XYZ file of C-alpha atoms in Angstrom:
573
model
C -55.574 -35.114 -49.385
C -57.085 -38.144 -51.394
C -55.047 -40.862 -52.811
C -55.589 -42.471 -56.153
C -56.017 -45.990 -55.915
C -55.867 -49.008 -58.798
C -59.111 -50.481 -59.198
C -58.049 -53.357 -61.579
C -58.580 -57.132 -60.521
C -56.138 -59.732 -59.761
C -55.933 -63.108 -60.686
C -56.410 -65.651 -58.002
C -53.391 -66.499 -55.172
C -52.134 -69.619 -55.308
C -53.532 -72.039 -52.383
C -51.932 -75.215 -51.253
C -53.713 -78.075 -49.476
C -55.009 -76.340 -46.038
C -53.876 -78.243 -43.081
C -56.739 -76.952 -40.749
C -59.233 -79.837 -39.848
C -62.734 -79.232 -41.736
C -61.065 -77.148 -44.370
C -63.387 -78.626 -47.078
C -66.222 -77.389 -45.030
C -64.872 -73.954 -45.040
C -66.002 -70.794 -46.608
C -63.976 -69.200 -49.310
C -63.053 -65.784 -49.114
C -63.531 -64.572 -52.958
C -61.638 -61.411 -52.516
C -59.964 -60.048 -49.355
C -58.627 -56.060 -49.308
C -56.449 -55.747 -46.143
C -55.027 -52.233 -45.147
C -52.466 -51.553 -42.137
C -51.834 -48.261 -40.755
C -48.604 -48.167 -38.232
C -48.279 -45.255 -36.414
C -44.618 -44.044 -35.922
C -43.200 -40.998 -33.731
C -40.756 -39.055 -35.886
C -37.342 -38.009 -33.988
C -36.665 -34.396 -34.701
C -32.860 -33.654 -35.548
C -31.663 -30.273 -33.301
C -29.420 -28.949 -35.359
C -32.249 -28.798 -38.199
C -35.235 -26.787 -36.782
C -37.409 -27.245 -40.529
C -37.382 -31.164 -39.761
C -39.940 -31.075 -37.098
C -42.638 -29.249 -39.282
C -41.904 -30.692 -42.922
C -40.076 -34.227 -42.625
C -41.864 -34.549 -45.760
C -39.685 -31.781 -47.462
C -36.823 -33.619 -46.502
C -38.186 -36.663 -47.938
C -38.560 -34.983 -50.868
C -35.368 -33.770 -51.656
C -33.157 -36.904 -50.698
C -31.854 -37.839 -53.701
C -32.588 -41.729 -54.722
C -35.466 -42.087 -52.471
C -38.086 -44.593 -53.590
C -40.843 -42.599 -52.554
C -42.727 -39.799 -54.390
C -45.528 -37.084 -53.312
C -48.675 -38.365 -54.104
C -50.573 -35.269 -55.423
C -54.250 -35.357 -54.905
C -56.992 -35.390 -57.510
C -58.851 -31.914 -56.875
C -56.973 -30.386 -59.927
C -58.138 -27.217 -61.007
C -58.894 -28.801 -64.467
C -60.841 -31.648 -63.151
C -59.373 -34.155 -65.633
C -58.682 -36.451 -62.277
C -61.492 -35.744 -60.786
C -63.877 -38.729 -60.533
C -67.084 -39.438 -58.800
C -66.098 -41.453 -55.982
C -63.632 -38.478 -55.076
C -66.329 -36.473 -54.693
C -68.713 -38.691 -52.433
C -65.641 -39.211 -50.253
C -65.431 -35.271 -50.158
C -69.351 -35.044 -49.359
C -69.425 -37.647 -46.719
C -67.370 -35.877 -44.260
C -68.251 -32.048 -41.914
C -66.718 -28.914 -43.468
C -63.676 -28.573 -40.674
C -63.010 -32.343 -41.418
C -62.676 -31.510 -45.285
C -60.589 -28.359 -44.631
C -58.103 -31.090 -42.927
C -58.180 -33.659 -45.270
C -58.338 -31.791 -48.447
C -57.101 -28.364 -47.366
C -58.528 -24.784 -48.548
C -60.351 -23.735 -52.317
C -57.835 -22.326 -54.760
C -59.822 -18.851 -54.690
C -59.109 -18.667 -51.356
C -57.385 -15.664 -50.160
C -54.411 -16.747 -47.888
C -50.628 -15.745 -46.380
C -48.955 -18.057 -47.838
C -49.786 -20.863 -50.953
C -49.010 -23.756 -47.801
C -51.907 -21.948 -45.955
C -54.074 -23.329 -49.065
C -53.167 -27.422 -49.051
C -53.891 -29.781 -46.938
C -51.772 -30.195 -43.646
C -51.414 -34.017 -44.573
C -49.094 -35.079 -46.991
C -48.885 -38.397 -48.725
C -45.755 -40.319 -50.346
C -45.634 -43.762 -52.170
C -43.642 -46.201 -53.316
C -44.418 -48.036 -56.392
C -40.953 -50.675 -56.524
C -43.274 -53.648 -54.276
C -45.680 -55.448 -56.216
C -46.627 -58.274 -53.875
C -46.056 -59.682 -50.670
C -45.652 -63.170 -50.461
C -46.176 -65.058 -47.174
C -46.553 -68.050 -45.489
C -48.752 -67.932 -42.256
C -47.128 -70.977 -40.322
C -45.020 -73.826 -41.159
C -47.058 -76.144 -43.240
C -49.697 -73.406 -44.505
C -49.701 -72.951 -48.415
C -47.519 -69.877 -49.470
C -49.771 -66.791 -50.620
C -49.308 -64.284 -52.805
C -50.420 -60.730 -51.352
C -51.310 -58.226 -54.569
C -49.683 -54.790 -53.501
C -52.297 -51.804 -53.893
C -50.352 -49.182 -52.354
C -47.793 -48.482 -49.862
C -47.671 -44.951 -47.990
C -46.393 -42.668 -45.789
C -48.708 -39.950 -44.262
C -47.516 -37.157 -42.807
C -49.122 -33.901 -40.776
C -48.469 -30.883 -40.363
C -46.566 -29.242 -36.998
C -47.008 -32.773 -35.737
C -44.368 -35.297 -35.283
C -45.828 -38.495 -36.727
C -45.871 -40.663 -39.568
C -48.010 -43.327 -40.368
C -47.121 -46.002 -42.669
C -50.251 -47.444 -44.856
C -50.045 -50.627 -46.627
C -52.779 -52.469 -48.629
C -52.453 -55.802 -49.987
C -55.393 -57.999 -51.906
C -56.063 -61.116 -52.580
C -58.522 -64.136 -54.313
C -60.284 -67.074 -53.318
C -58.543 -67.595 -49.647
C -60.423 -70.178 -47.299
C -62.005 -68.842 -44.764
C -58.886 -69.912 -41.718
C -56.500 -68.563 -44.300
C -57.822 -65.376 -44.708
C -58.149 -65.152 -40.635
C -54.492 -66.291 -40.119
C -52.892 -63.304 -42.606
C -55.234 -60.595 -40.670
C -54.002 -61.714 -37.447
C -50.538 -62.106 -38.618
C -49.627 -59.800 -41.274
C -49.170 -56.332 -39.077
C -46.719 -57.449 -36.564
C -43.338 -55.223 -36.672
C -41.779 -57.565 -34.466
C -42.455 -61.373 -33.325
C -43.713 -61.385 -29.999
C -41.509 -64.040 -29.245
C -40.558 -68.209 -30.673
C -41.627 -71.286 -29.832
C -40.058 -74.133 -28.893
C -38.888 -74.798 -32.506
C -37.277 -71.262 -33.110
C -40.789 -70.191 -35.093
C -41.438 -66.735 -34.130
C -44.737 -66.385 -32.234
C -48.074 -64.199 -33.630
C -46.340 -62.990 -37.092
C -46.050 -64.766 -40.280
C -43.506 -67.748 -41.011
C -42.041 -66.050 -44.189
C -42.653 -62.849 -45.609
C -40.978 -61.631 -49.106
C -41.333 -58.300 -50.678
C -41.282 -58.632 -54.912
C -40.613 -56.634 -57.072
C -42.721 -56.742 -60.451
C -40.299 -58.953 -62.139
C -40.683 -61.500 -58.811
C -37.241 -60.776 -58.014
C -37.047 -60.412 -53.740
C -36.574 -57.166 -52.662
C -36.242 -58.134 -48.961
C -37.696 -60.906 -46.644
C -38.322 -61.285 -43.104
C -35.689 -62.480 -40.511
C -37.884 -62.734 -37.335
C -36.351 -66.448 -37.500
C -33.408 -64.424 -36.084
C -33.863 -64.680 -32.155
C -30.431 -63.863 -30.993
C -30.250 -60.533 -33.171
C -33.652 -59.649 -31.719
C -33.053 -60.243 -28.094
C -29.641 -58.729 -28.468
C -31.449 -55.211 -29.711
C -33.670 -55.129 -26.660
C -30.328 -55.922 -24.442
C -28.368 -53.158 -25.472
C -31.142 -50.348 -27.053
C -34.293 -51.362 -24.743
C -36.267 -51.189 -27.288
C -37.569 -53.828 -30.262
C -35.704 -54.249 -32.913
C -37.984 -54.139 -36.438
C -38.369 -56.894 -38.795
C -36.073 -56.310 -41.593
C -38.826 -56.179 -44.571
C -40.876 -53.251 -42.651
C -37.359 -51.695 -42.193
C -36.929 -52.115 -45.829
C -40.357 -50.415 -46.353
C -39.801 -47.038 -44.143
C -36.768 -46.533 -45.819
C -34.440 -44.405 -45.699
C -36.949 -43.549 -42.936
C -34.866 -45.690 -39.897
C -35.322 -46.648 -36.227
C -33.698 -43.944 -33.936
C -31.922 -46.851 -31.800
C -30.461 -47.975 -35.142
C -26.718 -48.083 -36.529
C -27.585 -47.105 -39.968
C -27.246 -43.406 -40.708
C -30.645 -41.346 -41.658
C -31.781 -37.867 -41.575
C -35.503 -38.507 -40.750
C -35.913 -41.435 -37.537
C -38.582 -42.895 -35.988
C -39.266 -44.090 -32.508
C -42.200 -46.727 -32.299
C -45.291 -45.382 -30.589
C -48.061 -47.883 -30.306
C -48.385 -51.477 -29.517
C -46.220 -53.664 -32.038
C -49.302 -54.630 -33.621
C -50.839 -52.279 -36.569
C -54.237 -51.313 -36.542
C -56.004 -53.249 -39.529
C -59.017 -52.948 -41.861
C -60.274 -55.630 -43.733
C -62.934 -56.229 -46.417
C -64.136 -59.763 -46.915
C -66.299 -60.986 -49.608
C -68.091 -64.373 -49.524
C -70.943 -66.183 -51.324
C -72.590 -66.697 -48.561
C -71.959 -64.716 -45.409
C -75.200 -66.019 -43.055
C -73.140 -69.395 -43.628
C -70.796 -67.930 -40.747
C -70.608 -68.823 -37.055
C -71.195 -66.923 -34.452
C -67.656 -68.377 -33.358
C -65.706 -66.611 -36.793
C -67.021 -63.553 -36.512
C -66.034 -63.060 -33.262
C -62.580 -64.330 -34.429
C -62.642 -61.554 -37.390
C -63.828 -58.875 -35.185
C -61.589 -58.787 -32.829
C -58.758 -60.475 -34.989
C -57.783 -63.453 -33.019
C -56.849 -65.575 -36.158
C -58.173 -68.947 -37.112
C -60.155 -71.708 -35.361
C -57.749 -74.447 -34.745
C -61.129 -76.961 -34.137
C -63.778 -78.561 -35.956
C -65.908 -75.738 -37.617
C -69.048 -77.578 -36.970
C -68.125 -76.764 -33.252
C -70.085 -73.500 -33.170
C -69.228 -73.307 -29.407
C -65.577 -73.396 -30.237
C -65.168 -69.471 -29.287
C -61.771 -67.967 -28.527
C -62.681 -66.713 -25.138
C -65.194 -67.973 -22.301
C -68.553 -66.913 -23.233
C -69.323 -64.839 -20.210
C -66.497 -62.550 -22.114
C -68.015 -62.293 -24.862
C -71.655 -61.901 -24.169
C -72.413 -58.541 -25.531
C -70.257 -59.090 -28.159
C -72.504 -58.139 -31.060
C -73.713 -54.743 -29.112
C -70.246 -53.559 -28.953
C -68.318 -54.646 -31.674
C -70.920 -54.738 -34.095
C -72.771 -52.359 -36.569
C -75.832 -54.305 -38.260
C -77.640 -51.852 -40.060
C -77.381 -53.781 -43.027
C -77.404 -57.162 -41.558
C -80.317 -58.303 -43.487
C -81.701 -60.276 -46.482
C -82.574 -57.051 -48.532
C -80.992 -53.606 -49.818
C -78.503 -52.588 -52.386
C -75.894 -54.195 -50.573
C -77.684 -57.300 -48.386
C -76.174 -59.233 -44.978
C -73.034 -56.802 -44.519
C -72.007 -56.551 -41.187
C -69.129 -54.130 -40.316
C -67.303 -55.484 -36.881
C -65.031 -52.134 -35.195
C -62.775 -53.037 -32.266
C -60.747 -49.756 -32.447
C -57.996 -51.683 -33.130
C -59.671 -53.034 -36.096
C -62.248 -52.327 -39.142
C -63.882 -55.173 -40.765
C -66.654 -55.156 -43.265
C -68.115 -58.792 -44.438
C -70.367 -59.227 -47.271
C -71.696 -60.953 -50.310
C -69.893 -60.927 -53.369
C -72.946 -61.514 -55.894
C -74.236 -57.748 -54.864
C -73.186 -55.390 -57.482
C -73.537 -52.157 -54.654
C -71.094 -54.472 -52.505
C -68.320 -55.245 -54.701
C -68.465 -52.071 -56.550
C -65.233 -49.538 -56.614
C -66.653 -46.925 -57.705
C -69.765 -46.397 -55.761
C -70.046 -49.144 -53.703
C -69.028 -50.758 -50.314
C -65.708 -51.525 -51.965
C -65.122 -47.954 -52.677
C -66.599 -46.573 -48.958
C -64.401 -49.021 -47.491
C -61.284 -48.012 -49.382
C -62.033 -44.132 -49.287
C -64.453 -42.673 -46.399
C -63.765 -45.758 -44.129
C -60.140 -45.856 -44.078
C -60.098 -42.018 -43.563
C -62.301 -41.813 -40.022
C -59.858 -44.981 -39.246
C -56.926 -43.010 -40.080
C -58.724 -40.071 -38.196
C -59.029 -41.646 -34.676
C -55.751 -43.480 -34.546
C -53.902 -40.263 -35.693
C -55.545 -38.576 -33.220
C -54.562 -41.082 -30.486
C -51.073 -41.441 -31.649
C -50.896 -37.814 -30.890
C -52.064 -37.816 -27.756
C -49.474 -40.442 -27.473
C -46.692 -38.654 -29.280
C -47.531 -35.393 -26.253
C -47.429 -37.537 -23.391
C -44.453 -38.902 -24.133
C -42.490 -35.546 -24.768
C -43.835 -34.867 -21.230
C -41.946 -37.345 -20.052
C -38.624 -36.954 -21.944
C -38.650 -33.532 -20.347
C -39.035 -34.588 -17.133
C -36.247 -37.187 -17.229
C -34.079 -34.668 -18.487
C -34.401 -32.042 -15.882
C -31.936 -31.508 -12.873
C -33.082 -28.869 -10.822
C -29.767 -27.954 -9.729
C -28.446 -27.196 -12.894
C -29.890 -23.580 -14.521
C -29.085 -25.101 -18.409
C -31.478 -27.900 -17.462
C -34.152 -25.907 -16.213
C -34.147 -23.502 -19.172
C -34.080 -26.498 -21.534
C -36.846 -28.367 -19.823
C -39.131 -25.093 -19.853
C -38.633 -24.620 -23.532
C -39.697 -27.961 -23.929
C -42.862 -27.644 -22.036
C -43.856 -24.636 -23.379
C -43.220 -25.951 -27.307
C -45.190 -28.988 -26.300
C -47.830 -27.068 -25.250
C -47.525 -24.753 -28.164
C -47.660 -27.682 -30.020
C -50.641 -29.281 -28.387
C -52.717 -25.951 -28.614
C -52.254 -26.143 -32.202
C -53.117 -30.031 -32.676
C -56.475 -29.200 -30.385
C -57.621 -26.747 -33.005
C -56.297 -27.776 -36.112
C -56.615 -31.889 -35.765
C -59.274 -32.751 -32.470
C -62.474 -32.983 -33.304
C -65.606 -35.654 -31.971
C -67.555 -35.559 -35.221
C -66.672 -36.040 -38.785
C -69.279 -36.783 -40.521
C -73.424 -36.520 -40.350
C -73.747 -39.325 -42.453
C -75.462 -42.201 -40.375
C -73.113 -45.108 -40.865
C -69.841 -42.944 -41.247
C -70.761 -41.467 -37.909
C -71.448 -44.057 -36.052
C -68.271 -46.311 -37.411
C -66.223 -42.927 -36.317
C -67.627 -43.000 -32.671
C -66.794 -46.981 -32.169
C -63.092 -46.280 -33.194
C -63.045 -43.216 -30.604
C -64.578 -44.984 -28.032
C -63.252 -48.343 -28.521
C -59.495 -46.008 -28.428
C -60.505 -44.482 -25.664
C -59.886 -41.049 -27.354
C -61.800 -38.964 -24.962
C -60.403 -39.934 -21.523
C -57.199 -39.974 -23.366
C -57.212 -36.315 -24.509
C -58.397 -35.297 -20.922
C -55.533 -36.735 -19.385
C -52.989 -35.433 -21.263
C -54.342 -31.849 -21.520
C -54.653 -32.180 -17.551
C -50.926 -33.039 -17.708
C -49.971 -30.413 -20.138
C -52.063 -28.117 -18.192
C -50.530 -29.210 -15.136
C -47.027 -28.480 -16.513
C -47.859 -24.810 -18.146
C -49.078 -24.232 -14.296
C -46.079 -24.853 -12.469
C -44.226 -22.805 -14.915
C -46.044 -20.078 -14.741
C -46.192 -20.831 -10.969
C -42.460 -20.858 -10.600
C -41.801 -17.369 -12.988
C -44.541 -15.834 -10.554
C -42.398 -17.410 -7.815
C -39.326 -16.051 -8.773
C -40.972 -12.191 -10.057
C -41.709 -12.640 -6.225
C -38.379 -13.088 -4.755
C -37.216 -10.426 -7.394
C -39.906 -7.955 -6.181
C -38.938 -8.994 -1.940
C -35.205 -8.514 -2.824
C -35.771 -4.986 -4.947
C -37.816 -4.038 -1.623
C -35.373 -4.745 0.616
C -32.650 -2.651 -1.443
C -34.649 -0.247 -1.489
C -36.042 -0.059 1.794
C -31.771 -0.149 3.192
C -31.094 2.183 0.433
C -33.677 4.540 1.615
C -31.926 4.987 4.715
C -28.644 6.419 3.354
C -30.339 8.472 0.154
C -32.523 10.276 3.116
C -29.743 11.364 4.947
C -27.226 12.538 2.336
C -29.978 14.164 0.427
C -31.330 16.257 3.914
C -31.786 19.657 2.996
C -29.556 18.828 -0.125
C -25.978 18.826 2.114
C -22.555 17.976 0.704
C -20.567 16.453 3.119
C -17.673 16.761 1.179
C -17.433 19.834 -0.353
C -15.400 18.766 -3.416
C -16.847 20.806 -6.536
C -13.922 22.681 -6.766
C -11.749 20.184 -6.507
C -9.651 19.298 -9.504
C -11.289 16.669 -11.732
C -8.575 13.363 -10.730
C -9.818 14.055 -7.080
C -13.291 14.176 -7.851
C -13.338 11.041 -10.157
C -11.495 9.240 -7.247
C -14.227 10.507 -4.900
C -16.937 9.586 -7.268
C -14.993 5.903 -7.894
C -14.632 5.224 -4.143
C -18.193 5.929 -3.972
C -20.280 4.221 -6.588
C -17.569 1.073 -5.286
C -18.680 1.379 -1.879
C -22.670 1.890 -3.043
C -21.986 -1.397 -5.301
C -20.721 -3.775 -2.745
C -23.532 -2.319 0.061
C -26.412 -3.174 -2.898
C -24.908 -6.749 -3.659
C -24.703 -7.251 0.123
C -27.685 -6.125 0.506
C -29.219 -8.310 -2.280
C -27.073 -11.353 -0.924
C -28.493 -11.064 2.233
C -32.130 -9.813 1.186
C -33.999 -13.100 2.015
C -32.577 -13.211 5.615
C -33.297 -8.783 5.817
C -36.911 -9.635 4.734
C -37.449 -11.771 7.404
C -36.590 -9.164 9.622
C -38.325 -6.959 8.049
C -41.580 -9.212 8.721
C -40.582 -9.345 12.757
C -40.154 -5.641 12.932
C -43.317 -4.990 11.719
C -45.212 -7.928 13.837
C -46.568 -5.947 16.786
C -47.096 -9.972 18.475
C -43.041 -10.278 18.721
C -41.271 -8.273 22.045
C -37.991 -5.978 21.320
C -35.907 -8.199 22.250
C -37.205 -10.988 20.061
C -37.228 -8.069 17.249
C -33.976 -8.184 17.976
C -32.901 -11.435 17.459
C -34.321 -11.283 14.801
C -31.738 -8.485 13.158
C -28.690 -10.522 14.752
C -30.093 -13.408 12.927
C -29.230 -11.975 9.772
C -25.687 -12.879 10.273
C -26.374 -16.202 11.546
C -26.345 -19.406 10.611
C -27.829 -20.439 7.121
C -30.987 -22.846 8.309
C -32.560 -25.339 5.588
C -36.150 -24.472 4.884
């Protein structure tokens, strides 16, 4: 499923007098494209069993809702069908397409779902801009909305919300301080002044009119430690709760048919695209700070020693985090660096190359289209992984072994989690997307910089571990079944032997008049009822007698005290 993005300009933001030290000195950022993907766990309501596979039907129908299907551009007349949608479509491995942009319309399926994609998009077009204010003092920016979306998939219960935002001419600190800043849901905490720590000062959502739509209240400490005191669990900042709407948090008062529980780490994975004049005039020290997001340098620029962390740290900084094939003076699109920490994607560049600031066809256009999709890739697959772990555990904290509706709830559970899981491992896990060189290798630094690998072995060890002891315990108790049927019919040998001897009646009654034969027959099949549920009762305690008897090692008279034993005393095992 591809999504149609505006490829118009903006004018520049507005920028107030910087209040870092050296600001002069410090390069501008001529345009700055930042995306956020957050990763949310949707909370399936019970008594609806269609919500788990197609929240996005329910969005759908809600009347009022501010969000709309976003239908994708391979129309059968072609009419929306442009260029760069078809080098996105190229770049990536047939199974990888199949997910992203389901099957052909000539394709002979079940069912017309069996033909689209099993990711759905929605969008809201009612924000036009963000506009923020990195830290008291900082000049107030104005963030150009390109899109905000929901993605959803198919028989999994996740959600990812997707905002880009744009903007001109930033300084260099600037443009560091909103990357670092803008994805927070929460403030990690306040300062000594009451300023929330890590996020941004102020944040308002306009509309296109410039009318606020909603606007940040992380300012709020007591509300926010009073949510983790009674829910224990974060409460959201109120203008990303006005975003997932009426999409709300599952600890939350406010009524909602489709929930959320957060998943990840309160910060959003990010991409970024930078584009300078002059991107060899950077320090060692800010890229580092761009790769791995840490904001801006509060020293001297000239200070090229001035690194976030000791240097020991970051030694092999550039073989990890960074991808220089086109980290040089020539090409179609010269001195771009790309910098992948998993958590983030960031492409730097300069803006006099046509190839780099191109939207169509160019790094621009990769960035927005092919990049963002192998980033949307590997965290969807990790949020997964974390979505099935923690169902494991849910099911686990609500079992009671001592209560049979517990047990037979947490055993559905497990097996529609691994049901579930089965069908993620086919339909969604895969280590490759793409044969293309630089798509490839940006894929494999998100997986391995995510961890994605070790993290699907665990949790398939887990769920693997879990379908064992339940097929363990129903072999367990087939077992017992099997011992106590034995032991019936072992006892119940006994007395169908010797009323069956040469076919005797004891009681010659077949000429008796039918009353006194159905009271014979009634006395009977009661008497035969209560030996067999005696028998059964005590068929654990006759088995282990059984076992003595036929243990030549044990004397008679251990034999039997053995058979008094079944009338004993009950011993623990």
């Amino acid at each position: 499923m591809t999504t149609p993005v505006a490829t118009q300009e903006f004018k520049p933001s507005p920028i107030a007098e910087a209040p870092f030290s050296a600001a002069s000195a410090a390069p501008l950022v001529r345009h700055l494209r930042q995306i956020l993907l957050w990763p949310l766990r949707l909370i399936a309501d019970p008594k609806n069993a269609d919500a788990a596979l197609r929240p996005w039907q329910m969005l759908h129908d809600l009347p009022d809702s501010p969000w709309s299907e976003v239908h994708d551009e391979f129309s059968a007349d072609g009419a929306k069908f442009e260029e760069r949608h078809y080098n996105e479509f190229v770049t990536f491995l047939p199974y990888v397409q199949r997910f992203l942009y389901g099957e052909g319309r000539d394709t002979q399926a079940a069912s017309p779902d069996a033909l689209g994609s099993p990711m759905r998009v929605f969008r809201r077009h009612d924000v036009a801009q963000f506009r923020v204010q990195a830290r008291p003092g900082d000049p107030v920016v104005l963030l150009n909305v390109q899109h905000i979306d929901l993605y959803f998939f198919f028989a999994v219960d996740l959600v990812f919300l997707n905002v880009e935002v744009s903007a001109n001419d930033l300084t260099l600190p600037h443009a560091q301080e909103l990357m670092y800043r803008l994805g927070r849901g929460y403030p990690a905490g306040w300062d000594a002044k009451g300023s929330p720590l890590h996020c941004l000062h102020s944040v308002e959502l306009l509309d296109k009119n410039g009318l606020v739509l909603a606007s940040s209240d992380a300012h709020d400490r007591k509300a926010f430690m009073q949510h983790v005191s009674q829910h224990r669990t974060p409460r959201i900042t109120s203008h990303w709760a006005y975003l997932l709407k009426p999409l709300v948090s599952d600890h939350s008062v406010e009524a909602g048919p489709l929930r959320f529980r957060q998943i990840e780490y309160y910060r959003m994975p990010m991409m970024a695209y930078l584009g300078l004049d002059d991107p060899r005039a950077l320090t060692r020290s800010d890229f580092i700070r761009l790769g791995l997001v840490t904001g801006a340098n509060p020293e001297d620029r000239s200070n090229d020693s001035a690194l976030p962390y000791s240097e020991d740290h970051l030694a092999d900084f550039e073989r990890r985090f960074c991808y220089d094939r086109f980290w040089t003076r020539g090409g179609s699109a010269p001195n771009t660096r790309y910098l992948c920490s998993g958590h983030s994607l960031i492409v730097v560049g300069a803006t006099d190359s046509t190839f780099y600031s191109c939207s169509e066809r160019g790094v621009l256009a990769h960035f927005r289209h092919q990049h963002f999709l192998l980033f949307l890739i590997a965290h969807f697959q990790k949020a997964a992984l974390l979505m099935y772990s923690d169902r494991l555990v849910e099911a686990l904290k609500q079992l009671s072994i001592g209560d049979a509706n517990s047990v037979r709830a947490f055993k559905r559970a497990i097996r529609a989690s691994f049901e579930s899981f089965l069908g993620f491992t086919h339909r969604y896990w895969f280590h490759e997307v793409a044969e293309q060189a630089q798509a490839r290798a940006l894929f494999h630094m998100c997986a391995n910089h995510l961890g994605l690998d070790p993290l699907y072995a665990e949790v398939k060890a887990r769920m693997a571990d879990m379908n064992t002891y339940l097929d363990t315990d129903s072999i367990r108790r087939q077992a017992n079944t099997v011992v106590r049927l034995t032991v019936v019919t072992i006892f119940g040998l006994i007395g169908t032997v010797t009323t069956g001897f040469l076919g005797m009646n004891l009681l010659a009654e077949a000429d008796a008049p039918w009353p006194q034969r159905l009271a014979i027959f009634a006395t009977v099949f009661g008497l035969t009822t209560l030996l067999t549920v005696y028998t059964m009762v005590k068929s654990r305690r006759l088995s282990d007698f059984l076992d003595n008897l036929s243990d030549d090692k044990l004397s008679a008279w251990q034999k039997t005290k053995s058979f008094f034993a079944v009338w004993g005393k009950e011993r623990g095992d």
